[in-house]
Amino acid sequence: MRVKTVQINWHDKQPIFSVDFDHNYDNAQHGGWRFATGGGDNNVRMWRLRSPAEREADPNVPAVEFLASLNRHTAPVNVVRFSPCSSRLASAGDDGVIIIWRQVDDVHNQAGRTDQLDDVAGDVETWRPAAMLRGSLADICDLAWSPDGAFVVSASVDNTARIWDARDARCVQ
């Protein structure tokens, strides 16, 4: 029996700095588990790990499916974290910006045109920034959500920690 190793160029052969699973992803509806990666290519990528039943039913299908590329960062993405209460995602990196992402179902704006600013060919899901939190002048190296998903705490290489109100998009401390 020959075994093949599947190699996925997750972030265009750039390093991957962070990975997080979405604990609110509806496994029963979609099958499998969604996770995000942040990397040296300045992008956040969304993926779906197929369920064991899916992989057993068709062993020729890759275990991981690409869902979306989120491309608003201007420097490497050091950290990605899903909210504990919803499928919002916070990402941050060397550009000093925290982006709170939300998945959208309808990609048409109010004028009826398709907003293609973030759309990448091959995307299965569409994600848009819900908020962009600016205030750090240094690289952000870690994030944590409060248990209720209302706040995000960021840690920077300038030895600061900031507390952000995720709903109002403002720094509270």
PDB file of C-alpha atoms in Angstrom:
ATOM      1  CA  MET A   1       0.000   0.000   0.000  1.00  0.00           C
ATOM      2  CA  ARG A   2       1.345   3.416  -0.974  1.00  0.00           C
ATOM      3  CA  VAL A   3       0.733   6.363   1.251  1.00  0.00           C
ATOM      4  CA  LYS A   4       0.642   9.900  -0.103  1.00  0.00           C
ATOM      5  CA  THR A   5       1.413  12.916   2.008  1.00  0.00           C
ATOM      6  CA  VAL A   6      -0.595  15.917   0.950  1.00  0.00           C
ATOM      7  CA  GLN A   7       1.287  19.182   1.188  1.00  0.00           C
ATOM      8  CA  ILE A   8      -0.740  22.347   1.442  1.00  0.00           C
ATOM      9  CA  ASN A   9       0.958  25.680   0.891  1.00  0.00           C
ATOM     10  CA  TRP A  10      -1.070  27.246   3.658  1.00  0.00           C
ATOM     11  CA  HIS A  11       0.322  30.777   3.360  1.00  0.00           C
ATOM     12  CA  ASP A  12       2.240  30.854   0.080  1.00  0.00           C
ATOM     13  CA  LYS A  13       5.198  29.057   1.695  1.00  0.00           C
ATOM     14  CA  GLN A  14       5.427  31.749   4.401  1.00  0.00           C
ATOM     15  CA  PRO A  15       5.456  30.825   8.123  1.00  0.00           C
ATOM     16  CA  ILE A  16       2.219  30.236   9.998  1.00  0.00           C
ATOM     17  CA  PHE A  17       2.248  32.119  13.306  1.00  0.00           C
ATOM     18  CA  SER A  18      -1.169  31.295  14.765  1.00  0.00           C
ATOM     19  CA  VAL A  19      -4.047  28.810  14.526  1.00  0.00           C
ATOM     20  CA  ASP A  20      -7.430  28.790  16.280  1.00  0.00           C
ATOM     21  CA  PHE A  21     -10.558  26.626  16.004  1.00  0.00           C
ATOM     22  CA  ASP A  22     -14.034  28.189  15.895  1.00  0.00           C
ATOM     23  CA  HIS A  23     -15.866  26.575  18.825  1.00  0.00           C
ATOM     24  CA  ASN A  24     -19.170  28.045  17.602  1.00  0.00           C
ATOM     25  CA  TYR A  25     -19.039  26.492  14.128  1.00  0.00           C
ATOM     26  CA  ASP A  26     -22.162  24.402  13.516  1.00  0.00           C
ATOM     27  CA  ASN A  27     -20.655  20.959  13.027  1.00  0.00           C
ATOM     28  CA  ALA A  28     -24.059  19.349  12.487  1.00  0.00           C
ATOM     29  CA  GLN A  29     -24.935  21.737   9.655  1.00  0.00           C
ATOM     30  CA  HIS A  30     -21.565  22.013   7.923  1.00  0.00           C
ATOM     31  CA  GLY A  31     -19.731  18.875   9.005  1.00  0.00           C
ATOM     32  CA  GLY A  32     -16.203  19.110  10.301  1.00  0.00           C
ATOM     33  CA  TRP A  33     -14.591  22.032  12.086  1.00  0.00           C
ATOM     34  CA  ARG A  34     -13.613  25.521  10.948  1.00  0.00           C
ATOM     35  CA  PHE A  35     -10.260  27.008  11.896  1.00  0.00           C
ATOM     36  CA  ALA A  36      -8.250  30.108  11.036  1.00  0.00           C
ATOM     37  CA  THR A  37      -4.540  30.588  10.422  1.00  0.00           C
ATOM     38  CA  GLY A  38      -2.470  33.763  10.444  1.00  0.00           C
ATOM     39  CA  GLY A  39       0.820  33.958   8.611  1.00  0.00           C
ATOM     40  CA  GLY A  40       3.797  35.738   7.201  1.00  0.00           C
ATOM     41  CA  ASP A  41       1.987  36.519   3.943  1.00  0.00           C
ATOM     42  CA  ASN A  42      -0.107  39.230   5.737  1.00  0.00           C
ATOM     43  CA  ASN A  43      -3.281  37.152   5.382  1.00  0.00           C
ATOM     44  CA  VAL A  44      -5.744  35.315   7.563  1.00  0.00           C
ATOM     45  CA  ARG A  45      -6.966  32.091   5.994  1.00  0.00           C
ATOM     46  CA  MET A  46     -10.109  30.180   6.902  1.00  0.00           C
ATOM     47  CA  TRP A  47     -10.195  26.379   6.588  1.00  0.00           C
ATOM     48  CA  ARG A  48     -12.530  23.477   7.277  1.00  0.00           C
ATOM     49  CA  LEU A  49     -11.254  20.199   8.647  1.00  0.00           C
ATOM     50  CA  ARG A  50     -13.552  17.557   7.230  1.00  0.00           C
ATOM     51  CA  SER A  51     -15.223  15.195   9.678  1.00  0.00           C
ATOM     52  CA  PRO A  52     -13.923  11.629  10.067  1.00  0.00           C
ATOM     53  CA  ALA A  53     -17.103  10.342   8.387  1.00  0.00           C
ATOM     54  CA  GLU A  54     -16.466  12.549   5.331  1.00  0.00           C
ATOM     55  CA  ARG A  55     -12.857  11.391   5.104  1.00  0.00           C
ATOM     56  CA  GLU A  56     -13.873   7.727   5.388  1.00  0.00           C
ATOM     57  CA  ALA A  57     -16.596   8.111   2.753  1.00  0.00           C
ATOM     58  CA  ASP A  58     -14.116   9.507   0.195  1.00  0.00           C
ATOM     59  CA  PRO A  59     -10.456   8.961   1.111  1.00  0.00           C
ATOM     60  CA  ASN A  60      -9.322  10.749  -2.073  1.00  0.00           C
ATOM     61  CA  VAL A  61     -10.728  14.090  -0.914  1.00  0.00           C
ATOM     62  CA  PRO A  62      -8.232  16.202   1.057  1.00  0.00           C
ATOM     63  CA  ALA A  63      -8.876  16.377   4.795  1.00  0.00           C
ATOM     64  CA  VAL A  64      -8.730  20.190   4.753  1.00  0.00           C
ATOM     65  CA  GLU A  65     -10.858  22.505   2.597  1.00  0.00           C
ATOM     66  CA  PHE A  66      -9.931  26.149   1.917  1.00  0.00           C
ATOM     67  CA  LEU A  67     -12.799  28.528   2.807  1.00  0.00           C
ATOM     68  CA  ALA A  68     -11.545  32.120   2.527  1.00  0.00           C
ATOM     69  CA  SER A  69      -8.615  34.506   2.499  1.00  0.00           C
ATOM     70  CA  LEU A  70      -8.967  37.656   4.623  1.00  0.00           C
ATOM     71  CA  ASN A  71      -6.528  40.217   3.312  1.00  0.00           C
ATOM     72  CA  ARG A  72      -6.712  43.562   5.113  1.00  0.00           C
ATOM     73  CA  HIS A  73      -3.478  43.352   7.127  1.00  0.00           C
ATOM     74  CA  THR A  74      -0.405  45.147   5.751  1.00  0.00           C
ATOM     75  CA  ALA A  75       2.193  43.106   7.662  1.00  0.00           C
ATOM     76  CA  PRO A  76       2.501  39.521   8.965  1.00  0.00           C
ATOM     77  CA  VAL A  77      -0.424  38.276  11.068  1.00  0.00           C
ATOM     78  CA  ASN A  78       0.862  37.041  14.429  1.00  0.00           C
ATOM     79  CA  VAL A  79      -2.357  35.973  16.113  1.00  0.00           C
ATOM     80  CA  VAL A  80      -5.906  34.838  15.285  1.00  0.00           C
ATOM     81  CA  ARG A  81      -8.564  34.183  17.947  1.00  0.00           C
ATOM     82  CA  PHE A  82     -12.252  33.292  17.629  1.00  0.00           C
ATOM     83  CA  SER A  83     -14.711  34.825  20.057  1.00  0.00           C
ATOM     84  CA  PRO A  84     -15.962  32.383  22.700  1.00  0.00           C
ATOM     85  CA  CYS A  85     -19.574  33.504  22.113  1.00  0.00           C
ATOM     86  CA  SER A  86     -19.868  33.869  18.344  1.00  0.00           C
ATOM     87  CA  SER A  87     -18.000  33.173  15.150  1.00  0.00           C
ATOM     88  CA  ARG A  88     -16.348  36.603  15.136  1.00  0.00           C
ATOM     89  CA  LEU A  89     -12.608  36.433  14.631  1.00  0.00           C
ATOM     90  CA  ALA A  90      -9.956  38.827  15.915  1.00  0.00           C
ATOM     91  CA  SER A  91      -6.624  39.034  14.102  1.00  0.00           C
ATOM     92  CA  ALA A  92      -3.555  41.184  14.723  1.00  0.00           C
ATOM     93  CA  GLY A  93       0.050  41.428  13.719  1.00  0.00           C
ATOM     94  CA  ASP A  94       3.078  43.500  12.906  1.00  0.00           C
ATOM     95  CA  ASP A  95       0.962  46.353  11.495  1.00  0.00           C
ATOM     96  CA  GLY A  96      -0.340  47.097  15.025  1.00  0.00           C
ATOM     97  CA  VAL A  97      -3.970  46.772  13.933  1.00  0.00           C
ATOM     98  CA  ILE A  98      -6.591  44.439  15.412  1.00  0.00           C
ATOM     99  CA  ILE A  99      -9.291  43.462  12.943  1.00  0.00           C
ATOM    100  CA  ILE A 100     -12.569  41.979  14.180  1.00  0.00           C
ATOM    101  CA  TRP A 101     -13.977  39.907  11.317  1.00  0.00           C
ATOM    102  CA  ARG A 102     -17.535  38.686  10.803  1.00  0.00           C
ATOM    103  CA  GLN A 103     -18.882  36.267   8.252  1.00  0.00           C
ATOM    104  CA  VAL A 104     -21.518  37.709   5.931  1.00  0.00           C
ATOM    105  CA  ASP A 105     -24.100  35.791   3.948  1.00  0.00           C
ATOM    106  CA  ASP A 106     -25.120  38.520   1.498  1.00  0.00           C
ATOM    107  CA  VAL A 107     -22.140  40.019  -0.350  1.00  0.00           C
ATOM    108  CA  HIS A 108     -24.227  42.693  -2.082  1.00  0.00           C
ATOM    109  CA  ASN A 109     -24.013  46.214  -0.745  1.00  0.00           C
ATOM    110  CA  GLN A 110     -26.933  48.615  -0.554  1.00  0.00           C
ATOM    111  CA  ALA A 111     -26.502  49.763  -4.154  1.00  0.00           C
ATOM    112  CA  GLY A 112     -26.926  46.190  -5.336  1.00  0.00           C
ATOM    113  CA  ARG A 113     -23.304  45.821  -6.486  1.00  0.00           C
ATOM    114  CA  THR A 114     -21.035  43.049  -5.279  1.00  0.00           C
ATOM    115  CA  ASP A 115     -18.340  44.329  -2.934  1.00  0.00           C
ATOM    116  CA  GLN A 116     -15.211  42.626  -4.192  1.00  0.00           C
ATOM    117  CA  LEU A 117     -12.632  44.424  -2.051  1.00  0.00           C
ATOM    118  CA  ASP A 118     -11.834  41.327  -0.005  1.00  0.00           C
ATOM    119  CA  ASP A 119     -13.177  38.639  -2.304  1.00  0.00           C
ATOM    120  CA  VAL A 120     -10.587  36.194  -3.562  1.00  0.00           C
ATOM    121  CA  ALA A 121     -11.178  33.687  -6.339  1.00  0.00           C
ATOM    122  CA  GLY A 122     -12.004  30.333  -4.805  1.00  0.00           C
ATOM    123  CA  ASP A 123     -13.429  31.692  -1.548  1.00  0.00           C
ATOM    124  CA  VAL A 124     -16.300  29.579  -0.220  1.00  0.00           C
ATOM    125  CA  GLU A 125     -17.132  32.001   2.617  1.00  0.00           C
ATOM    126  CA  THR A 126     -17.198  35.793   2.722  1.00  0.00           C
ATOM    127  CA  TRP A 127     -15.771  37.666   5.704  1.00  0.00           C
ATOM    128  CA  ARG A 128     -15.759  41.429   6.284  1.00  0.00           C
ATOM    129  CA  PRO A 129     -14.118  43.615   8.917  1.00  0.00           C
ATOM    130  CA  ALA A 130     -16.658  44.534  11.594  1.00  0.00           C
ATOM    131  CA  ALA A 131     -14.107  46.797  13.306  1.00  0.00           C
ATOM    132  CA  MET A 132     -10.510  47.895  12.930  1.00  0.00           C
ATOM    133  CA  LEU A 133      -8.877  48.741  16.270  1.00  0.00           C
ATOM    134  CA  ARG A 134      -5.897  51.058  15.945  1.00  0.00           C
ATOM    135  CA  GLY A 135      -3.836  52.375  18.809  1.00  0.00           C
ATOM    136  CA  SER A 136      -0.731  50.279  19.104  1.00  0.00           C
ATOM    137  CA  LEU A 137       2.413  51.592  17.455  1.00  0.00           C
ATOM    138  CA  ALA A 138       4.171  48.262  17.913  1.00  0.00           C
ATOM    139  CA  ASP A 139       3.708  44.699  16.718  1.00  0.00           C
ATOM    140  CA  ILE A 140       0.842  42.893  18.434  1.00  0.00           C
ATOM    141  CA  CYS A 141       1.904  39.421  19.472  1.00  0.00           C
ATOM    142  CA  ASP A 142      -1.157  38.029  21.271  1.00  0.00           C
ATOM    143  CA  LEU A 143      -4.903  38.507  21.794  1.00  0.00           C
ATOM    144  CA  ALA A 144      -7.507  37.138  24.196  1.00  0.00           C
ATOM    145  CA  TRP A 145     -11.303  37.539  24.243  1.00  0.00           C
ATOM    146  CA  SER A 146     -13.213  38.099  27.462  1.00  0.00           C
ATOM    147  CA  PRO A 147     -15.496  35.154  28.335  1.00  0.00           C
ATOM    148  CA  ASP A 148     -18.587  37.094  27.177  1.00  0.00           C
ATOM    149  CA  GLY A 149     -16.971  38.215  23.894  1.00  0.00           C
ATOM    150  CA  ALA A 150     -17.409  41.902  24.727  1.00  0.00           C
ATOM    151  CA  PHE A 151     -13.712  42.764  25.118  1.00  0.00           C
ATOM    152  CA  VAL A 152     -10.389  41.912  23.520  1.00  0.00           C
ATOM    153  CA  VAL A 153      -7.055  42.262  25.302  1.00  0.00           C
ATOM    154  CA  SER A 154      -3.972  42.790  23.121  1.00  0.00           C
ATOM    155  CA  ALA A 155      -0.309  42.314  24.047  1.00  0.00           C
ATOM    156  CA  SER A 156       2.388  44.211  22.167  1.00  0.00           C
ATOM    157  CA  VAL A 157       6.161  44.013  21.891  1.00  0.00           C
ATOM    158  CA  ASP A 158       6.352  47.522  23.417  1.00  0.00           C
ATOM    159  CA  ASN A 159       5.456  45.919  26.801  1.00  0.00           C
ATOM    160  CA  THR A 160       1.865  47.168  26.787  1.00  0.00           C
ATOM    161  CA  ALA A 161      -1.469  45.417  27.122  1.00  0.00           C
ATOM    162  CA  ARG A 162      -4.589  47.190  25.928  1.00  0.00           C
ATOM    163  CA  ILE A 163      -8.228  46.377  26.630  1.00  0.00           C
ATOM    164  CA  TRP A 164     -10.582  47.004  23.711  1.00  0.00           C
ATOM    165  CA  ASP A 165     -14.365  47.187  23.646  1.00  0.00           C
ATOM    166  CA  ALA A 166     -15.123  44.872  20.721  1.00  0.00           C
ATOM    167  CA  ARG A 167     -18.637  46.294  20.205  1.00  0.00           C
ATOM    168  CA  ASP A 168     -17.735  50.000  20.257  1.00  0.00           C
ATOM    169  CA  ALA A 169     -14.301  49.549  18.623  1.00  0.00           C
ATOM    170  CA  ARG A 170     -12.514  51.677  21.214  1.00  0.00           C
ATOM    171  CA  CYS A 171      -9.664  51.277  23.665  1.00  0.00           C
ATOM    172  CA  VAL A 172     -10.922  51.324  27.258  1.00  0.00           C
ATOM    173  CA  GLN A 173      -7.563  50.878  29.030  1.00  0.00           C
TER     174      GLN A 173
END
